[in-house]
Short mmCIF file of C-alpha atoms in Angstrom, two decimals:
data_model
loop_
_atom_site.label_atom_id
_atom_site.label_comp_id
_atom_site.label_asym_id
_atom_site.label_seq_id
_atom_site.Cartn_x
_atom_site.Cartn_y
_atom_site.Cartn_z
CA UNK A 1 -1.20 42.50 -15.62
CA UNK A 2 -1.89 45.27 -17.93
CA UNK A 3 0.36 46.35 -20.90
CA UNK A 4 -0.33 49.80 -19.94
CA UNK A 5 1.18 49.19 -16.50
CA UNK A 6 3.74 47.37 -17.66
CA UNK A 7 4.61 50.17 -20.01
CA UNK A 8 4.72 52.71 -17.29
CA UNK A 9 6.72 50.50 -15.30
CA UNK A 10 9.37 50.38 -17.93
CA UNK A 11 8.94 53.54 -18.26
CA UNK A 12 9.36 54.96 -14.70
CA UNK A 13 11.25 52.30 -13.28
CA UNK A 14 14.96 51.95 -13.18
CA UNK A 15 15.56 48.79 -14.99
CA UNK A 16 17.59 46.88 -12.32
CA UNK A 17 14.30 47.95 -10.24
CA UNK A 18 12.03 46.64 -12.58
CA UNK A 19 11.57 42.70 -11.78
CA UNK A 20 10.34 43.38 -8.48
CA UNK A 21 7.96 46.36 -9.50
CA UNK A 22 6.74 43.82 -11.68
CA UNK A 23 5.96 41.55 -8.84
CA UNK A 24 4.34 43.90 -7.28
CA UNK A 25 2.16 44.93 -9.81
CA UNK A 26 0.98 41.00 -10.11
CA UNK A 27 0.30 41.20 -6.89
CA UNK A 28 -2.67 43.99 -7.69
CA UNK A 29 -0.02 46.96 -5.78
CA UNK A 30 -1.50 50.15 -8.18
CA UNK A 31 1.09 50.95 -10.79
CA UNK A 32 0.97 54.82 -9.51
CA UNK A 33 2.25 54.10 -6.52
CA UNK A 34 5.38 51.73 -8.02
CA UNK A 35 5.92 54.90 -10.45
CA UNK A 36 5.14 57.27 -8.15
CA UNK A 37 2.95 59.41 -9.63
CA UNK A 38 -0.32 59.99 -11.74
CA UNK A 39 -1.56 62.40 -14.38
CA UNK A 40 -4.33 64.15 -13.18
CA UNK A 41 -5.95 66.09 -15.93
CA UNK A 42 -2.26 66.62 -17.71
CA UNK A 43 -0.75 67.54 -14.69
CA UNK A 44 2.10 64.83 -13.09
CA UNK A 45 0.72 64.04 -9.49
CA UNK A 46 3.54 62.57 -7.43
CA UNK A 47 1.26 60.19 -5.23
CA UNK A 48 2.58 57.54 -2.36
CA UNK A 49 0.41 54.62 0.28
CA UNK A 50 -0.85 57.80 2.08
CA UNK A 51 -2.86 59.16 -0.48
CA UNK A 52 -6.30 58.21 -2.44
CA UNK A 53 -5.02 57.46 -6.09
CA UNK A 54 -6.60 60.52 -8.02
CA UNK A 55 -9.33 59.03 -10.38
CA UNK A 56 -11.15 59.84 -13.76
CA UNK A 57 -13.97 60.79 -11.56
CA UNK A 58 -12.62 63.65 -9.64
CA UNK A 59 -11.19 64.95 -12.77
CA UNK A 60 -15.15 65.18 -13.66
CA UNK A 61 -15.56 67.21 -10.22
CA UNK A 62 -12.87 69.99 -10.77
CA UNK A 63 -13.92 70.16 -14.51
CA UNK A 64 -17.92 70.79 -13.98
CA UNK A 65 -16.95 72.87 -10.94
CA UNK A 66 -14.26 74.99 -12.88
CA UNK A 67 -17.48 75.38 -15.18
CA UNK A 68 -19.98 76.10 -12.45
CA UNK A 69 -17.44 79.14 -10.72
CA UNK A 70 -17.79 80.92 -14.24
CA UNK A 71 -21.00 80.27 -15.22
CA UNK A 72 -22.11 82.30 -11.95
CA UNK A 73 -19.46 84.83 -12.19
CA UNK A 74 -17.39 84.17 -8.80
CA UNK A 75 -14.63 87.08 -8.90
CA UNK A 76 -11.20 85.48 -7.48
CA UNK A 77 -12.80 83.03 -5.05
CA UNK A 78 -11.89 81.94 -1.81
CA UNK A 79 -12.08 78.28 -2.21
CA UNK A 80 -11.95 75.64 1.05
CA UNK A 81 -10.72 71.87 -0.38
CA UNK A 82 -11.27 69.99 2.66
CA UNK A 83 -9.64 66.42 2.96
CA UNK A 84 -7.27 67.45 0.09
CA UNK A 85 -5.04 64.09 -0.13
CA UNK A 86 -2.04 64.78 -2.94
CA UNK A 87 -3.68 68.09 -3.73
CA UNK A 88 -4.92 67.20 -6.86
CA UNK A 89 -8.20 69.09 -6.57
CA UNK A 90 -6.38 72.54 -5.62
CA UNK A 91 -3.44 72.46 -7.47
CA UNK A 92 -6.21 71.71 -11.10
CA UNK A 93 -8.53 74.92 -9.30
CA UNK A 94 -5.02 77.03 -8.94
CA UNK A 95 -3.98 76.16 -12.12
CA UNK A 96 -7.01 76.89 -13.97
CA UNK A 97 -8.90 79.95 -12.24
CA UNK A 98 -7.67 83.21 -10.82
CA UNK A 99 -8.28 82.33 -6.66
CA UNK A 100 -7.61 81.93 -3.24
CA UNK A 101 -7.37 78.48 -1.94
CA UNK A 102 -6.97 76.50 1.16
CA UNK A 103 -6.38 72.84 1.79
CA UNK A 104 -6.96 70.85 4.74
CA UNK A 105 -6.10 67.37 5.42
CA UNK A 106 -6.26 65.38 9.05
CA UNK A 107 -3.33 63.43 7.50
CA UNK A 108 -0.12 64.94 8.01
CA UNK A 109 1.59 62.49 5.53
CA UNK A 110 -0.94 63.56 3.55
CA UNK A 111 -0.45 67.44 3.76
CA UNK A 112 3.03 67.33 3.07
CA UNK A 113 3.41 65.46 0.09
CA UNK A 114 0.26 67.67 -1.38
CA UNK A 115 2.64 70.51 -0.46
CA UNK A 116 5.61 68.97 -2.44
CA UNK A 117 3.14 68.59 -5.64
CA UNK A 118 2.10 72.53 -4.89
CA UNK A 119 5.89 73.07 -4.82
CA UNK A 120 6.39 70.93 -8.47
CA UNK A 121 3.65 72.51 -10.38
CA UNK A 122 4.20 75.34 -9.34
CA UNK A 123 1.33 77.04 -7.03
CA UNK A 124 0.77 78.18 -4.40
CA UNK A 125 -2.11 76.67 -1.75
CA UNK A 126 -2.61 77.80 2.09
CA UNK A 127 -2.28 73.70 3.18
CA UNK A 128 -3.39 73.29 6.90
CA UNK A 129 -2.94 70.06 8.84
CA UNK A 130 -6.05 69.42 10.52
CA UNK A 131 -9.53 67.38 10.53
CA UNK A 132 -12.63 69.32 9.12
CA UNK A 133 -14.09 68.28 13.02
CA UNK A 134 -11.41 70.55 14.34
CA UNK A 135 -11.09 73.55 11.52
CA UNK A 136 -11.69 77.04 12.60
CA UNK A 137 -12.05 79.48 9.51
CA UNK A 138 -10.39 83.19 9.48
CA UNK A 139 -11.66 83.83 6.68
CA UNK A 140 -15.45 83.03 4.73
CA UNK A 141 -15.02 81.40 1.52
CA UNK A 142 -16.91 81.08 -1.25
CA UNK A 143 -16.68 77.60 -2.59
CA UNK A 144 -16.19 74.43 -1.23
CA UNK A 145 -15.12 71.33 -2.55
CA UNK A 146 -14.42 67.86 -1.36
CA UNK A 147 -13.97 64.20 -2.23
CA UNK A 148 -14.41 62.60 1.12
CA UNK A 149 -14.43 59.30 2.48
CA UNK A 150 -17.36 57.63 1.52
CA UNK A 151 -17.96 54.24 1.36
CA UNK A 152 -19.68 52.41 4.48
CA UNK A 153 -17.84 50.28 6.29
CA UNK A 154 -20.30 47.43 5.88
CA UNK A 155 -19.89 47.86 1.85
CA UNK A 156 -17.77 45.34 -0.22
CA UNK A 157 -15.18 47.37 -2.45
CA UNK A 158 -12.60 46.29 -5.08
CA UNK A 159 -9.66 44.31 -4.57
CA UNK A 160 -7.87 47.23 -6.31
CA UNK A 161 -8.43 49.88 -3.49
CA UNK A 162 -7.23 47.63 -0.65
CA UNK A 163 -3.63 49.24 -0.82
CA UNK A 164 -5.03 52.66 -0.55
CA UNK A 165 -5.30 54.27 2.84
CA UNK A 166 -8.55 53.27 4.65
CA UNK A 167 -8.84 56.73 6.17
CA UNK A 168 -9.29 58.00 2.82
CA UNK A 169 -11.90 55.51 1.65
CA UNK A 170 -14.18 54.51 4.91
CA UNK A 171 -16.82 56.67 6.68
CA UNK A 172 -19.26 56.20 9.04
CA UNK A 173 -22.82 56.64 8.91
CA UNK A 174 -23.06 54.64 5.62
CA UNK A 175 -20.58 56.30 4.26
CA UNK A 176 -22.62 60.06 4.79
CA UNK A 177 -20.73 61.39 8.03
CA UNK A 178 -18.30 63.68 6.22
CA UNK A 179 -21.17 65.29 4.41
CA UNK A 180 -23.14 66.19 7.33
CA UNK A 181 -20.24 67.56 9.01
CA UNK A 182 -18.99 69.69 6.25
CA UNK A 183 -22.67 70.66 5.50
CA UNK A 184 -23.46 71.67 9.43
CA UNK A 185 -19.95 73.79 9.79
CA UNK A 186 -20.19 75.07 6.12
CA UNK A 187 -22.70 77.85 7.60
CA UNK A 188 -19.88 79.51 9.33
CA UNK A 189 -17.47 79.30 6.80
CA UNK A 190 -19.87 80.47 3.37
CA UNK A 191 -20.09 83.62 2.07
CA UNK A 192 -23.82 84.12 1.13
CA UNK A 193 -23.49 83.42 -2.47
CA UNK A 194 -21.57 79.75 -2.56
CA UNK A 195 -20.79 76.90 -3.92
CA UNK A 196 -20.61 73.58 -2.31
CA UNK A 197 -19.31 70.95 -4.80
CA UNK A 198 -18.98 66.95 -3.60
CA UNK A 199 -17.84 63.85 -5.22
CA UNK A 200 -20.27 61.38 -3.75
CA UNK A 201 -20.92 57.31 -4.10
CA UNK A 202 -23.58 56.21 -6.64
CA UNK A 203 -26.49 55.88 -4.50
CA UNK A 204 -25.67 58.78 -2.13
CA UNK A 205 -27.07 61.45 -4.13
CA UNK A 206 -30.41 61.72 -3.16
CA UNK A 207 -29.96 61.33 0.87
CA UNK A 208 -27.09 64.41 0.36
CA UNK A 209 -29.75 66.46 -1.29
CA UNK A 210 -31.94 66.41 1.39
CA UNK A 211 -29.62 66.55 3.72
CA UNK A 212 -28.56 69.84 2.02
CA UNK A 213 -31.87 71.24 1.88
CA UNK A 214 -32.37 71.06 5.47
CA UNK A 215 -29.43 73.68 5.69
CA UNK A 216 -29.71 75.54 2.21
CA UNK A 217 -33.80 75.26 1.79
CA UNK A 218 -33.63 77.62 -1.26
CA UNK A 219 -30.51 76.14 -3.04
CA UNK A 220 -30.34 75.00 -6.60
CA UNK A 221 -28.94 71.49 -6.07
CA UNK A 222 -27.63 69.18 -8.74
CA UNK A 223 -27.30 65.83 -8.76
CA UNK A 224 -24.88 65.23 -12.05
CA UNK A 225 -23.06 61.84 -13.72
CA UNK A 226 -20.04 61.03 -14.56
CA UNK A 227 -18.23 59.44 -17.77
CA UNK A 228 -20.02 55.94 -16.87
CA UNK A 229 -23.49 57.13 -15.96
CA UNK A 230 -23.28 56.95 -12.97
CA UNK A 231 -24.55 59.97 -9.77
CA UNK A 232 -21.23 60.90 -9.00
CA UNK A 233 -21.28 64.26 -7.97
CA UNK A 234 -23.72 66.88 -6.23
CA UNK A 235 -23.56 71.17 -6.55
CA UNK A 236 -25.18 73.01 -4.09
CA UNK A 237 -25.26 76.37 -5.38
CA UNK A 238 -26.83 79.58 -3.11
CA UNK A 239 -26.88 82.43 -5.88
#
């Protein structure tokens, strides 16, 4: 077990709760979901078993994309977080940009307690219950961002994840089906000039690119790293 965990558990915990969050914890249960929540770039993200765990590496995401949205002057963007989980992603975007945004998520565990975090920091997000398969826009947005499932079923993961909710984690198509979905529907939903911003598996970065390409031929498309060198995300940007 971790000091730091144990810490938090002392912390967080009531104390008469505290021997059996501890045995737990030994057990490998994540400490965020004992406590009950995670910070998420400074901001306290209550997070439960029907939610991904937000990670260092999505913090990377919203950070280069926050970057990315000035650098090409986007003017109060409509922005489409698809698969949205505790709301992390949004509520960091809503907190941190003038904007429009709207969440979807096929879980509706998942929606509502990404509403309650919207409620506690203090936003406000347009969160719709439903699958990206089944989305219909009413409006065109002008950036999209997601963390999808990603890992292929046939890939070994840590012991650490197995706690988390598979729907969040698993995709078919080695791991590449939610990318060609979003990328095929994204057409209908993009204003010309765009932004489509992913969070993507290690070795995914190059089959997403061309993937891309055969949808946005003249895109600028970047593959960057995150904090441990590793391809971690990918920008497609249509100026």
């Amino acid at each position: 077990m971790d000091n730091f965990d144990i810490k938090l558990i002392e912390k967080y915990v009531p104390e008469k709760k505290q021997k059996k969050a501890l045995k737990k914890l030994q057990k490998g249960y994540p400490v965020q979901y004992i406590i009950g929540n995670v910070d998420f770039f400074g901001i306290e993200i209550d997070v439960n078993k029907n939610v991904l765990i937000p990670r260092f590496e999505t913090e990377g995401l919203v950070d280069k994309l926050t970057k990315l949205i000035k650098q090409y002057s986007f003017n109060i963007p409509n922005i489409l977080d698809i698969g949205t989980g505790s709301g992390c992603i949004s509520i960091y975007l809503k907190k941190n940009l003038e904007c429009n945004i709207t969440a979807i998520d096929k879980s509706k565990k998942a929606i509502n307690l990404a509403k309650t975090n919207a409620l506690k920091t203090n936003v406000i997000i347009n969160f719709i219950h439903t699958s990206i398969e089944k989305y219909i826009n009413d409006v065109k947005y002008d950036i999209i961002v997601s963390n999808p499932p990603y890992v292929s079923y046939s890939e070994s993961v840590d012991e650490k994840i197995k706690y988390e909710p598979r729907l969040a984690i698993f995709s078919k198509n080695n791991g590449l089906y939610f990318y060609k979905i979003i990328l095929q529907k994204s057409i209908r939903f993009l204003n010309k000039k765009n932004i489509i911003a992913f969070e993507i598996g290690q070795s995914q970065g190059e089959s997403i690119k061309s993937m891309a390409l055969k949808y946005y031929p003249n895109a600028i498309i970047k593959i960057e790293k995150d904090l441990n060198n590793k391809d971690r995300y990918i920008f497609i940007i249509n100026e």
